[in-house]
CSV table of C-alpha atoms in Angstrom, one decimal:
chain,number,residue,atom,x,y,z
A,983,MET,CA,0.3,0.2,0.0
A,984,GLU,CA,2.6,1.9,1.1
A,985,GLN,CA,4.6,1.4,-2.4
A,986,ALA,CA,0.6,2.3,-4.6
A,987,ALA,CA,1.1,5.6,-2.4
A,988,ARG,CA,4.2,6.3,-3.7
A,989,ARG,CA,3.7,6.1,-7.1
A,990,ILE,CA,1.3,7.6,-7.2
A,991,ILE,CA,3.1,11.1,-5.4
A,992,ALA,CA,5.7,10.7,-8.3
A,993,GLY,CA,3.4,10.1,-10.9
A,994,LEU,CA,1.9,13.7,-10.0
A,995,ILE,CA,5.0,15.1,-9.8
A,996,ALA,CA,6.1,13.6,-12.8
A,997,ALA,CA,3.2,15.8,-14.8
A,998,GLY,CA,3.8,18.7,-12.5
A,999,ALA,CA,6.9,18.8,-13.7
A,1000,ALA,CA,5.8,18.3,-17.5
A,1001,LEU,CA,3.5,20.9,-17.0
A,1002,ALA,CA,6.5,23.4,-16.2
A,1003,ALA,CA,8.7,22.7,-18.9
A,1004,GLY,CA,5.7,22.8,-20.9
A,1005,GLN,CA,5.2,26.6,-19.3
A,1006,LEU,CA,8.4,27.6,-19.2
A,1007,THR,CA,9.3,26.5,-23.6
A,1008,ALA,CA,6.5,27.9,-24.1
A,1009,ALA,CA,7.6,31.2,-23.0
A,1010,ALA,CA,10.7,30.8,-25.4
A,1011,VAL,CA,7.6,30.1,-29.0
A,1012,ALA,CA,4.0,31.6,-28.2
A,1013,PRO,CA,1.9,31.4,-24.8
A,1014,ASP,CA,-0.9,29.9,-25.9
A,1015,SER,CA,1.9,27.2,-27.1
A,1016,ALA,CA,1.8,25.7,-23.6
A,1017,PRO,CA,0.4,21.9,-23.6
A,1018,PHE,CA,-2.0,23.5,-21.0
A,1019,PHE,CA,-3.8,25.6,-22.0
A,1020,ALA,CA,-3.4,24.5,-25.9
A,1021,VAL,CA,-5.7,21.2,-25.0
A,1022,GLY,CA,-7.8,23.4,-22.6
A,1023,ASN,CA,-8.7,26.1,-26.2
A,1024,MET,CA,-9.3,22.5,-28.1
A,1025,VAL,CA,-12.0,21.6,-24.9
A,1026,VAL,CA,-13.9,25.0,-25.5
A,1027,ASP,CA,-13.3,25.2,-29.2
A,1028,HIS,CA,-15.6,21.9,-29.0
A,1029,THR,CA,-17.9,22.0,-26.6
A,1030,PRO,CA,-21.5,21.7,-27.4
A,1031,ALA,CA,-23.6,25.0,-27.7
A,1032,ALA,CA,-26.0,23.3,-24.6
A,1033,ILE,CA,-23.2,22.2,-22.5
A,1034,ARG,CA,-21.4,25.4,-22.7
A,1035,GLU,CA,-24.7,27.4,-21.7
A,1036,TRP,CA,-25.4,25.0,-18.7
A,1037,VAL,CA,-22.1,25.9,-17.7
A,1038,ILE,CA,-22.3,29.9,-17.9
A,1039,GLY,CA,-25.9,29.6,-17.0
A,1040,VAL,CA,-24.3,27.4,-13.6
A,1041,PHE,CA,-21.1,28.6,-12.6
A,1042,GLY,CA,-21.0,32.3,-14.8
A,1043,THR,CA,-18.4,34.4,-15.3
A,1044,SER,CA,-16.5,31.3,-13.0
A,1045,ASP,CA,-17.1,28.9,-16.0
A,1046,LYS,CA,-13.5,29.0,-16.9
A,1047,ALA,CA,-12.3,28.6,-13.2
A,1048,VAL,CA,-14.2,25.1,-13.0
A,1049,LEU,CA,-12.9,24.3,-16.8
A,1050,PHE,CA,-9.4,24.5,-15.0
A,1051,ALA,CA,-10.1,22.7,-11.9
A,1052,CYS,CA,-11.3,19.6,-14.0
A,1053,LEU,CA,-8.6,19.7,-16.5
A,1054,PHE,CA,-6.2,19.7,-13.0
A,1055,ALA,CA,-8.3,17.2,-12.1
A,1056,ILE,CA,-8.0,15.1,-15.1
A,1057,ILE,CA,-4.8,15.7,-15.3
A,1058,ALA,CA,-3.9,14.6,-11.5
A,1059,LEU,CA,-6.4,11.2,-12.3
A,1060,LEU,CA,-4.1,10.2,-15.3
A,1061,ALA,CA,-0.4,11.1,-13.6
A,1062,ALA,CA,-1.6,8.6,-10.6
A,1063,THR,CA,-2.5,6.0,-13.5
A,1064,ALA,CA,1.0,6.7,-14.5
A,1065,GLY,CA,3.0,6.6,-11.6
A,1066,LEU,CA,1.2,2.9,-10.4
A,1067,VAL,CA,1.5,1.6,-14.2
A,1068,GLU,CA,5.5,2.7,-14.4
A,1069,ARG,CA,6.7,-0.9,-14.1
A,1070,GLU,CA,9.0,-2.9,-16.2
A,1071,ARG,CA,7.0,-2.5,-19.1
A,1072,ARG,CA,7.2,1.5,-19.1
A,1073,TYR,CA,3.5,2.1,-19.3
A,1074,GLY,CA,3.4,5.1,-16.9
A,1075,SER,CA,5.7,6.6,-19.7
A,1076,ALA,CA,3.7,5.5,-22.7
A,1077,LEU,CA,0.8,6.8,-21.1
A,1078,ILE,CA,2.6,10.8,-20.6
A,1079,ALA,CA,4.4,10.4,-24.1
A,1080,ALA,CA,0.8,9.8,-25.8
A,1081,LEU,CA,-0.5,12.7,-23.6
A,1082,GLY,CA,3.0,15.2,-25.3
A,1083,VAL,CA,1.5,14.5,-28.7
A,1084,VAL,CA,-2.1,15.4,-27.5
A,1085,GLY,CA,-1.2,18.4,-26.9
A,1086,ALA,CA,1.1,19.4,-29.5
A,1087,LEU,CA,-1.9,18.3,-32.2
A,1088,ALA,CA,-4.0,20.1,-29.7
A,1089,ALA,CA,-1.4,22.8,-30.4
A,1090,VAL,CA,-0.6,23.1,-33.8
A,1091,THR,CA,-4.0,23.7,-35.1
A,1092,ARG,CA,-4.9,26.6,-33.4
A,1093,PRO,CA,-5.8,29.0,-35.0
A,1094,THR,CA,-3.3,31.4,-35.3
A,1095,GLY,CA,-0.4,28.2,-34.5
A,1096,ALA,CA,2.4,26.6,-36.0
A,1097,PHE,CA,5.0,24.0,-36.5
A,1098,THR,CA,7.2,25.6,-33.8
A,1099,TRP,CA,4.0,25.2,-30.7
A,1100,ILE,CA,5.1,21.1,-30.8
A,1101,TRP,CA,7.6,22.0,-29.2
A,1102,PRO,CA,6.1,23.0,-25.4
A,1103,SER,CA,4.5,19.6,-25.5
A,1104,VAL,CA,7.2,17.9,-26.8
A,1105,ILE,CA,10.0,18.8,-23.8
A,1106,ALA,CA,7.0,18.3,-21.5
A,1107,ALA,CA,6.5,14.8,-22.4
A,1108,VAL,CA,10.5,14.0,-21.8
A,1109,ALA,CA,10.0,16.3,-19.0
A,1110,GLY,CA,7.4,14.8,-17.5
A,1111,VAL,CA,9.2,10.0,-18.1
A,1112,LEU,CA,12.6,11.0,-16.9
A,1113,VAL,CA,10.8,12.3,-14.1
A,1114,LEU,CA,8.5,9.7,-13.5
A,1115,ARG,CA,10.9,6.9,-14.1
A,1116,ALA,CA,13.4,8.9,-11.7
A,1117,LEU,CA,11.4,8.7,-9.5
A,1118,VAL,CA,9.0,5.0,-9.3
A,1119,GLY,CA,12.8,3.6,-9.3
A,1120,ARG,CA,12.9,4.8,-5.6
A,1121,ALA,CA,9.4,4.2,-5.0
A,1122,ASP,CA,10.1,0.9,-3.8
A,1123,GLY,CA,11.9,0.7,-1.7
A,1124,GLN,CA,11.7,-1.3,1.7
A,1125,ASP,CA,13.7,0.1,4.1
A,1126,ALA,CA,13.4,3.5,6.0
A,1127,PRO,CA,16.7,4.5,4.0
A,1128,ASP,CA,15.1,4.2,1.3
A,1129,ARG,CA,11.7,5.9,2.0
A,1130,ARG,CA,13.7,8.9,2.5
A,1131,LYS,CA,15.9,8.7,-0.7
A,1132,PHE,CA,12.5,9.1,-2.3
A,1133,PHE,CA,10.8,11.2,-0.8
A,1134,GLY,CA,14.1,14.1,-0.9
A,1135,THR,CA,14.3,13.1,-3.9
A,1136,ALA,CA,10.6,13.7,-4.6
A,1137,ALA,CA,11.2,17.1,-2.7
A,1138,VAL,CA,13.4,18.4,-5.3
A,1139,PHE,CA,11.7,17.7,-8.1
A,1140,ALA,CA,8.8,19.5,-6.6
A,1141,LEU,CA,10.2,22.2,-5.9
A,1142,GLY,CA,12.2,22.6,-9.4
A,1143,SER,CA,8.9,22.2,-11.3
A,1144,ALA,CA,7.6,25.1,-8.6
A,1145,GLY,CA,10.2,27.0,-9.8
A,1146,THR,CA,10.8,26.5,-13.5
A,1147,TYR,CA,6.3,27.0,-13.6
A,1148,TRP,CA,7.4,30.6,-12.1
A,1149,LEU,CA,10.4,31.1,-14.0
A,1150,GLY,CA,7.7,30.6,-17.7
A,1151,ASN,CA,5.0,32.8,-16.2
A,1152,ARG,CA,8.1,35.2,-14.3
A,1153,TRP,CA,9.7,35.5,-18.9
A,1154,SER,CA,6.0,36.1,-20.1
A,1155,LYS,CA,4.9,39.3,-21.4
A,1156,GLY,CA,2.4,39.9,-18.8
A,1157,ALA,CA,4.7,41.7,-16.6
A,1158,VAL,CA,5.8,44.1,-19.7
A,1159,VAL,CA,2.0,44.5,-20.6
A,1160,ALA,CA,1.4,45.5,-17.6
A,1161,GLU,CA,3.3,47.8,-16.7
A,1162,GLU,CA,3.2,49.3,-20.1
A,1163,ARG,CA,-0.1,49.9,-19.0
A,1164,ARG,CA,0.6,51.5,-15.8
A,1165,GLU,CA,2.3,54.5,-17.4
A,1166,ALA,CA,-0.2,55.0,-20.7
A,1167,VAL,CA,-2.0,58.5,-21.0
A,1168,LEU,CA,-5.0,58.3,-22.4
A,1169,PRO,CA,-6.2,60.1,-25.5
A,1170,ALA,CA,-8.1,63.2,-24.5
A,1171,PRO,CA,-11.8,63.0,-26.7
A,1172,VAL,CA,-13.1,65.4,-28.7
A,1173,ALA,CA,-16.7,64.4,-28.3
A,1174,PRO,CA,-16.9,64.1,-24.7
A,1175,ALA,CA,-19.7,62.0,-23.2
A,1176,PRO,CA,-21.7,64.3,-21.4
A,1177,PRO,CA,-22.6,64.0,-17.7
A,1178,LEU,CA,-24.5,62.1,-16.2
A,1179,PRO,CA,-27.7,63.2,-14.9
A,1180,GLU,CA,-29.4,63.5,-11.3
A,1181,GLY,CA,-31.1,60.9,-10.1
A,1182,ILE,CA,-30.4,58.2,-12.6
A,1183,ASN,CA,-28.7,56.0,-10.0
A,1184,VAL,CA,-32.0,54.4,-8.5
A,1185,LYS,CA,-31.7,52.5,-5.0
A,1186,GLY,CA,-32.0,49.0,-5.1
A,1187,ALA,CA,-30.3,48.7,-9.0
A,1188,ALA,CA,-27.2,47.6,-9.9
A,1189,PRO,CA,-25.0,51.5,-10.8
A,1190,TYR,CA,-25.8,53.1,-13.4
A,1191,ILE,CA,-21.9,53.0,-14.4
A,1192,THR,CA,-20.5,49.0,-13.7
A,1193,GLY,CA,-16.7,49.1,-12.5
A,1194,ASN,CA,-14.5,47.5,-14.4
A,1195,ALA,CA,-13.8,45.0,-11.9
A,1196,ASP,CA,-17.9,43.8,-11.6
A,1197,PHE,CA,-18.2,43.9,-15.4
A,1198,TYR,CA,-18.7,40.7,-16.7
A,1199,ARG,CA,-16.4,38.5,-18.9
A,1200,ILE,CA,-17.9,35.2,-21.0
A,1201,ASP,CA,-14.8,34.3,-23.7
A,1202,THR,CA,-13.3,32.1,-24.7
A,1203,ALA,CA,-9.9,33.1,-24.1
A,1204,LEU,CA,-8.1,30.4,-21.6
A,1205,ARG,CA,-5.1,33.0,-21.0
A,1206,VAL,CA,-6.0,36.3,-22.0
A,1207,PRO,CA,-2.9,37.8,-24.7
A,1208,GLN,CA,-0.8,39.6,-24.1
A,1209,LEU,CA,0.0,42.5,-27.1
A,1210,THR,CA,1.9,46.1,-26.2
A,1211,THR,CA,1.1,49.2,-28.3
A,1212,ALA,CA,3.9,48.7,-30.3
A,1213,GLU,CA,3.4,44.9,-30.9
A,1214,TRP,CA,-0.5,45.7,-32.2
A,1215,GLN,CA,-1.5,46.8,-35.8
A,1216,LEU,CA,-5.4,46.2,-36.9
A,1217,ASN,CA,-4.7,44.8,-40.8
A,1218,ILE,CA,-7.3,45.4,-43.3
A,1219,HIS,CA,-8.2,43.9,-46.3
A,1220,GLY,CA,-10.5,42.0,-48.1
A,1221,MET,CA,-13.3,43.7,-50.1
A,1222,VAL,CA,-11.9,47.7,-49.7
A,1223,ASP,CA,-9.7,49.9,-52.9
A,1224,ARG,CA,-7.2,50.4,-49.8
A,1225,PRO,CA,-6.2,47.8,-47.7
A,1226,ARG,CA,-3.9,49.3,-45.1
A,1227,ILE,CA,-2.4,48.0,-41.6
A,1228,LEU,CA,-3.4,51.0,-38.9
A,1229,THR,CA,-1.0,51.2,-35.7
A,1230,TRP,CA,-1.4,52.0,-32.7
A,1231,ALA,CA,0.5,56.0,-33.3
A,1232,ASP,CA,-2.4,55.5,-37.0
A,1233,LEU,CA,-4.8,54.7,-34.3
A,1234,ASN,CA,-4.4,57.9,-31.9
A,1235,ALA,CA,-3.8,60.3,-34.1
A,1236,MET,CA,-7.6,60.1,-34.6
A,1237,ALA,CA,-9.9,61.9,-32.9
A,1238,ALA,CA,-11.2,60.0,-29.5
A,1239,THR,CA,-15.0,60.1,-28.3
A,1240,GLU,CA,-16.8,58.1,-25.0
A,1241,ARG,CA,-19.3,57.3,-25.2
A,1242,ALA,CA,-21.6,55.0,-22.3
A,1243,VAL,CA,-22.6,52.3,-24.4
A,1244,THR,CA,-24.3,49.1,-22.6
A,1245,LEU,CA,-22.7,45.5,-23.3
A,1246,THR,CA,-24.5,42.3,-22.9
A,1247,CYS,CA,-24.1,38.8,-23.8
A,1248,VAL,CA,-25.8,36.1,-26.1
A,1249,SER,CA,-25.6,34.1,-23.0
A,1250,ASN,CA,-27.4,36.0,-20.4
A,1251,GLU,CA,-30.4,34.2,-19.2
A,1252,ILE,CA,-33.5,35.9,-18.1
A,1253,GLY,CA,-32.5,38.3,-15.2
A,1254,GLY,CA,-29.5,37.4,-15.3
A,1255,ASP,CA,-26.3,39.3,-14.2
A,1256,LEU,CA,-24.2,39.0,-18.0
A,1257,ILE,CA,-24.8,42.4,-19.0
A,1258,GLY,CA,-22.7,46.1,-17.8
A,1259,ASN,CA,-22.7,49.6,-18.6
A,1260,ALA,CA,-19.2,51.3,-19.0
A,1261,MET,CA,-17.7,54.4,-19.8
A,1262,TRP,CA,-15.6,54.2,-23.1
A,1263,THR,CA,-13.0,56.1,-25.4
A,1264,GLY,CA,-11.8,55.4,-28.2
A,1265,PHE,CA,-11.7,55.3,-32.1
A,1266,PRO,CA,-15.1,56.1,-34.8
A,1267,ILE,CA,-15.3,52.7,-36.5
A,1268,LYS,CA,-16.9,54.4,-39.6
A,1269,ALA,CA,-14.3,56.6,-40.6
A,1270,ILE,CA,-12.2,54.3,-40.0
A,1271,LEU,CA,-14.0,51.9,-42.9
A,1272,GLU,CA,-14.4,55.2,-44.9
A,1273,SER,CA,-11.1,55.8,-44.6
A,1274,VAL,CA,-10.2,51.8,-46.8
A,1275,GLY,CA,-13.1,52.6,-49.7
A,1276,VAL,CA,-15.7,49.6,-48.7
A,1277,HIS,CA,-16.3,47.7,-51.9
A,1278,GLY,CA,-20.7,48.6,-51.5
A,1279,ASP,CA,-21.8,45.3,-52.0
A,1280,ALA,CA,-20.1,44.3,-49.0
A,1281,ASP,CA,-22.0,43.4,-46.2
A,1282,MET,CA,-20.1,41.8,-42.9
A,1283,LEU,CA,-16.9,43.2,-41.0
A,1284,LEU,CA,-14.8,39.6,-39.9
A,1285,SER,CA,-12.7,40.8,-37.0
A,1286,LYS,CA,-10.1,38.3,-35.7
A,1287,SER,CA,-8.4,38.6,-32.6
A,1288,ALA,CA,-4.1,38.2,-31.2
A,1289,ASP,CA,-5.9,34.3,-30.7
A,1290,GLY,CA,-7.7,33.6,-33.2
A,1291,TRP,CA,-11.6,34.2,-32.4
A,1292,THR,CA,-13.1,35.8,-34.9
A,1293,ALA,CA,-17.3,38.1,-34.9
A,1294,GLY,CA,-19.0,38.8,-37.8
A,1295,THR,CA,-20.5,42.1,-37.6
A,1296,PRO,CA,-22.9,43.4,-40.0
A,1297,LEU,CA,-21.8,46.8,-42.0
A,1298,ASP,CA,-24.7,48.3,-41.7
A,1299,VAL,CA,-24.7,48.5,-38.2
A,1300,LEU,CA,-21.7,50.2,-38.3
A,1301,THR,CA,-22.3,53.0,-40.6
A,1302,ASP,CA,-25.1,53.6,-39.9
A,1303,GLY,CA,-23.8,56.7,-37.5
A,1304,ARG,CA,-24.4,54.7,-33.8
A,1305,ASP,CA,-21.3,55.2,-32.0
A,1306,ALA,CA,-19.4,52.0,-32.8
A,1307,ILE,CA,-15.6,52.3,-31.6
A,1308,LEU,CA,-12.3,51.2,-31.3
A,1309,ALA,CA,-11.4,51.4,-27.9
A,1310,VAL,CA,-8.6,51.9,-25.8
A,1311,ALA,CA,-10.5,52.5,-22.6
A,1312,MET,CA,-13.0,51.7,-19.6
A,1313,ASN,CA,-14.1,54.1,-17.0
A,1314,GLY,CA,-11.4,56.6,-16.9
A,1315,THR,CA,-8.7,53.9,-17.6
A,1316,PRO,CA,-7.0,52.0,-20.3
A,1317,LEU,CA,-8.6,48.8,-20.4
A,1318,PRO,CA,-7.7,46.3,-18.4
A,1319,VAL,CA,-5.7,43.3,-20.4
A,1320,GLU,CA,-9.3,40.7,-19.3
A,1321,HIS,CA,-11.4,43.5,-21.0
A,1322,GLY,CA,-9.0,43.9,-24.2
A,1323,TYR,CA,-6.0,45.6,-23.6
A,1324,PRO,CA,-4.3,47.2,-26.0
A,1325,VAL,CA,-7.2,47.9,-28.4
A,1326,ARG,CA,-10.9,46.3,-28.7
A,1327,GLN,CA,-14.6,46.8,-30.3
A,1328,VAL,CA,-17.5,48.0,-28.6
A,1329,VAL,CA,-20.7,48.2,-30.9
A,1330,PRO,CA,-24.2,49.4,-29.6
A,1331,GLY,CA,-26.8,46.8,-29.8
A,1332,LEU,CA,-25.3,43.5,-31.1
A,1333,TYR,CA,-24.3,40.7,-28.9
A,1334,GLY,CA,-21.1,40.7,-28.1
A,1335,TYR,CA,-20.7,37.3,-29.9
A,1336,VAL,CA,-20.8,39.2,-32.9
A,1337,SER,CA,-19.8,42.7,-32.0
A,1338,ALA,CA,-17.6,42.9,-29.3
A,1339,THR,CA,-13.8,42.0,-30.5
A,1340,LYS,CA,-11.2,41.9,-28.1
A,1341,TRP,CA,-7.6,42.5,-28.4
A,1342,VAL,CA,-8.4,42.8,-31.6
A,1343,VAL,CA,-5.4,42.7,-35.4
A,1344,ASP,CA,-7.7,41.9,-38.3
A,1345,TRP,CA,-10.6,43.3,-40.4
A,1346,GLU,CA,-12.0,41.5,-42.9
A,1347,ILE,CA,-14.6,43.0,-44.9
A,1348,THR,CA,-16.3,40.4,-46.5
A,1349,ARG,CA,-20.4,39.1,-46.8
A,1350,PHE,CA,-22.6,36.7,-44.4
A,1351,ASP,CA,-22.6,34.8,-47.6
A,1352,THR,CA,-18.9,33.6,-48.1
A,1353,ALA,CA,-17.4,34.0,-44.3
A,1354,ARG,CA,-18.7,33.1,-41.1
A,1355,ALA,CA,-17.3,33.6,-37.5
A,1356,TYR,CA,-16.4,31.2,-34.3
A,1357,TRP,CA,-19.8,31.2,-32.9
A,1358,THR,CA,-22.2,30.9,-36.1
A,1359,VAL,CA,-19.9,28.6,-37.6
A,1360,ARG,CA,-21.5,26.5,-34.0
A,1361,GLY,CA,-24.4,26.9,-34.8
A,1362,TRP,CA,-25.5,30.4,-33.1
A,1363,SER,CA,-27.5,33.3,-35.6
A,1364,ALA,CA,-25.4,35.2,-38.1
A,1365,ARG,CA,-26.4,39.1,-36.7
A,1366,GLY,CA,-27.3,39.3,-33.3
A,1367,PRO,CA,-29.5,42.1,-32.3
A,1368,ILE,CA,-29.7,42.5,-28.5
A,1369,LYS,CA,-33.1,41.4,-27.7
A,1370,THR,CA,-35.7,43.8,-25.2
A,1371,GLY,CA,-34.9,42.9,-21.7
A,1372,CYS,CA,-35.4,44.2,-17.7
A,1373,ARG,CA,-33.8,42.7,-14.4
A,1374,ILE,CA,-34.8,43.3,-12.1
A,1375,ASP,CA,-32.4,43.3,-8.8
A,1376,THR,CA,-34.3,43.7,-5.8
A,1377,PRO,CA,-36.0,42.1,-4.5
A,1378,ARG,CA,-34.1,39.3,-4.7
A,1379,THR,CA,-36.1,35.7,-4.7
A,1380,GLY,CA,-36.1,33.8,-1.1
A,1381,GLY,CA,-36.2,37.2,0.6
A,1382,ARG,CA,-38.4,37.9,3.3
A,1383,LEU,CA,-39.9,41.6,3.0
A,1384,GLY,CA,-41.8,42.8,5.5
A,1385,THR,CA,-46.2,44.6,4.8
A,1386,GLY,CA,-46.7,48.0,3.7
A,1387,THR,CA,-44.0,49.7,0.7
A,1388,GLN,CA,-41.8,47.8,-0.5
A,1389,ILE,CA,-39.4,48.8,-3.5
A,1390,VAL,CA,-39.1,46.6,-6.3
A,1391,ALA,CA,-36.1,48.0,-8.8
A,1392,GLY,CA,-34.1,46.8,-11.9
A,1393,THR,CA,-32.9,47.9,-14.6
A,1394,ALA,CA,-34.9,47.5,-18.1
A,1395,TRP,CA,-32.5,47.5,-22.2
A,1396,ALA,CA,-33.1,47.7,-25.9
A,1397,GLN,CA,-29.5,48.7,-27.3
A,1398,HIS,CA,-29.9,51.4,-29.9
A,1399,ARG,CA,-33.9,52.1,-29.3
A,1400,GLY,CA,-34.0,52.4,-25.4
A,1401,ILE,CA,-36.7,51.8,-23.0
A,1402,THR,CA,-40.2,53.4,-22.5
A,1403,LYS,CA,-41.3,51.7,-20.3
A,1404,VAL,CA,-41.0,49.3,-17.4
A,1405,GLU,CA,-44.2,47.4,-16.1
A,1406,VAL,CA,-44.5,45.3,-12.6
A,1407,GLN,CA,-46.9,42.9,-12.0
A,1408,ILE,CA,-47.9,41.0,-9.0
A,1409,ASP,CA,-48.9,37.5,-8.9
A,1410,ASP,CA,-51.9,37.8,-11.6
A,1411,GLY,CA,-53.0,41.1,-11.6
A,1412,PRO,CA,-53.0,44.0,-13.7
A,1413,TRP,CA,-50.0,45.4,-15.1
A,1414,GLN,CA,-48.2,48.3,-13.5
A,1415,PRO,CA,-46.6,50.9,-14.2
A,1416,ALA,CA,-42.5,51.1,-12.9
A,1417,THR,CA,-40.8,54.9,-12.6
A,1418,LEU,CA,-38.2,55.4,-14.7
A,1419,ALA,CA,-35.0,57.2,-14.1
A,1420,PRO,CA,-34.0,59.2,-16.2
A,1421,GLU,CA,-33.0,58.3,-20.2
A,1422,TYR,CA,-29.0,58.8,-20.7
A,1423,SER,CA,-28.4,57.1,-23.8
A,1424,VAL,CA,-30.5,55.0,-26.4
A,1425,ASP,CA,-27.5,52.6,-26.2
A,1426,THR,CA,-27.4,52.4,-22.6
A,1427,TRP,CA,-29.8,50.0,-19.9
A,1428,ARG,CA,-32.4,52.3,-17.9
A,1429,GLN,CA,-33.1,52.0,-14.2
A,1430,TRP,CA,-36.8,52.0,-12.9
A,1431,TRP,CA,-38.4,51.5,-9.5
A,1432,PHE,CA,-41.8,50.6,-8.4
A,1433,GLY,CA,-43.5,51.0,-5.3
A,1434,TRP,CA,-45.4,47.7,-3.7
A,1435,GLN,CA,-47.9,47.6,-1.2
A,1436,ALA,CA,-46.5,44.3,0.3
A,1437,THR,CA,-49.7,41.8,2.0
A,1438,PRO,CA,-48.5,38.6,3.4
A,1439,GLY,CA,-48.0,35.4,2.1
A,1440,GLU,CA,-45.9,34.2,-0.7
A,1441,HIS,CA,-45.7,36.3,-3.8
A,1442,ILE,CA,-44.0,36.2,-7.5
A,1443,ILE,CA,-43.0,39.8,-8.5
A,1444,THR,CA,-43.0,39.9,-12.5
A,1445,ALA,CA,-41.3,42.4,-14.9
A,1446,ARG,CA,-41.5,43.6,-18.5
A,1447,ALA,CA,-40.3,46.0,-20.5
A,1448,THR,CA,-41.2,48.2,-23.5
A,1449,ASP,CA,-39.0,50.1,-25.9
A,1450,GLY,CA,-38.5,52.7,-28.0
A,1451,THR,CA,-40.5,51.1,-31.2
A,1452,GLY,CA,-43.1,50.2,-28.7
A,1453,ALA,CA,-42.1,46.9,-29.2
A,1454,VAL,CA,-42.6,44.5,-25.6
A,1455,GLN,CA,-40.7,42.1,-24.7
A,1456,THR,CA,-41.5,38.8,-25.1
A,1457,ASP,CA,-43.5,36.3,-22.6
A,1458,GLN,CA,-42.4,33.3,-24.2
A,1459,ILE,CA,-39.5,31.3,-23.0
A,1460,ALA,CA,-36.5,30.9,-24.9
A,1461,SER,CA,-32.5,29.7,-24.3
A,1462,PRO,CA,-29.9,31.5,-25.1
A,1463,VAL,CA,-29.2,29.5,-28.0
A,1464,PRO,CA,-29.3,30.4,-31.2
A,1465,ASP,CA,-30.0,34.2,-30.6
A,1466,GLY,CA,-30.8,35.0,-27.0
A,1467,ALA,CA,-32.7,34.6,-24.3
A,1468,THR,CA,-36.6,35.5,-24.0
A,1469,GLY,CA,-38.8,35.8,-21.1
A,1470,TYR,CA,-40.2,37.2,-17.8
A,1471,PRO,CA,-38.2,37.9,-15.1
A,1472,LYS,CA,-39.5,36.8,-12.3
A,1473,ARG,CA,-38.7,37.1,-8.4
A,1474,LEU,CA,-40.8,34.6,-5.8
A,1475,VAL,CA,-40.9,36.3,-2.0
A,1476,THR,CA,-42.2,36.2,1.4
A,1477,VAL,CA,-43.9,39.1,3.0
A,1478,ALA,CA,-44.4,38.3,6.7
A,1479,ALA,CA,-47.6,39.1,8.4
């Protein structure tokens, strides 16, 4: 039994050595070529939409942490197995080598991958096999000196692996980008955003401006791309008269604008929190498109991020006068790296999967009938206009309230159409109008509140919104796939006698 435990420890330490060696090698090749991230990205790319939406629905913005935990658990199980079966026939070594092949294939088949991306997985496998053989050779001793030799060797390898992993992270560009971001000077907007009016923040509703740390993050990037402004460029090509490569200097030579825009994830469930409103500073996309001479028969901008993710955006939305921008700042600070530093797209009125490309580096002007983007290939709708919706922020489901006047409050949105009315229903009673906060912009959410005379018992509170076109939020329940969830938000509360 003790020998089996030592073999398991040997397998786990060998796996740690392999991951550390892969991380260190990836720092010299490409960060996404690290076997752990390469395999993780492969899992994300091939996960069925229904499973992905279930994970996001249950875990929200912790979806990546859940994936990491699952991957580590699988690696630990395979590593323990490798230690147990590493006997004369070297089955454990063969298992580690097979995992190296999987990592190499996952890396080289990434959208931005190259043949050199196999080396982190190859070196990881070699390191893992060498450490496994060295430790298993010391794991089967019976007496105390043998046990001390095993655990001493295991400790050396464990500490060495930790140090190697630390060096791999240290030599990555993350520290360089973080320092650059801290010292960045923001462009002064030629067209600053209007000041927020009095009364725009309703007590009980989410803050009108969402802080950077609280802003939702849903994307496919397991390792956040790290780009400096000197490296960043936007290659504009396809159905244009004058292809060009836009640099950071070119971008900052343009007139900057500042606007509040509410972004919404298509995975947002009814009444969910995958929505946020921020003040963005950037440069109008329309002017950039005009500078390259877009062909009249083009109807899509296919944008690509630094990690190969793509989004297809209708050209008419980018050129109809709305505040679609290449953003470089969020709420008065340079974009957080997790939200697209140094440059991302912000487009009012469209779900993020067809518009809000982070770390954007490539624009192909094309057509919807000839090109498809990352999520449309996987069955999501092509154009993704945001549906009229609302959320009840107060009270929460399960809340216990007192009798008398209780405040029901929340937010409503219909980006680029605006909100003209929110109504509240208690149980099966009539729809009653809520009080709306001042409208700042049709491209942002609008807060509302309703004074409810609560009576004892259990009650269901329901809300619905009406947008600027007169369309009422639908009560038909639909899941996020393929073009956004629908239905009314509800809250079940108990009022004490």
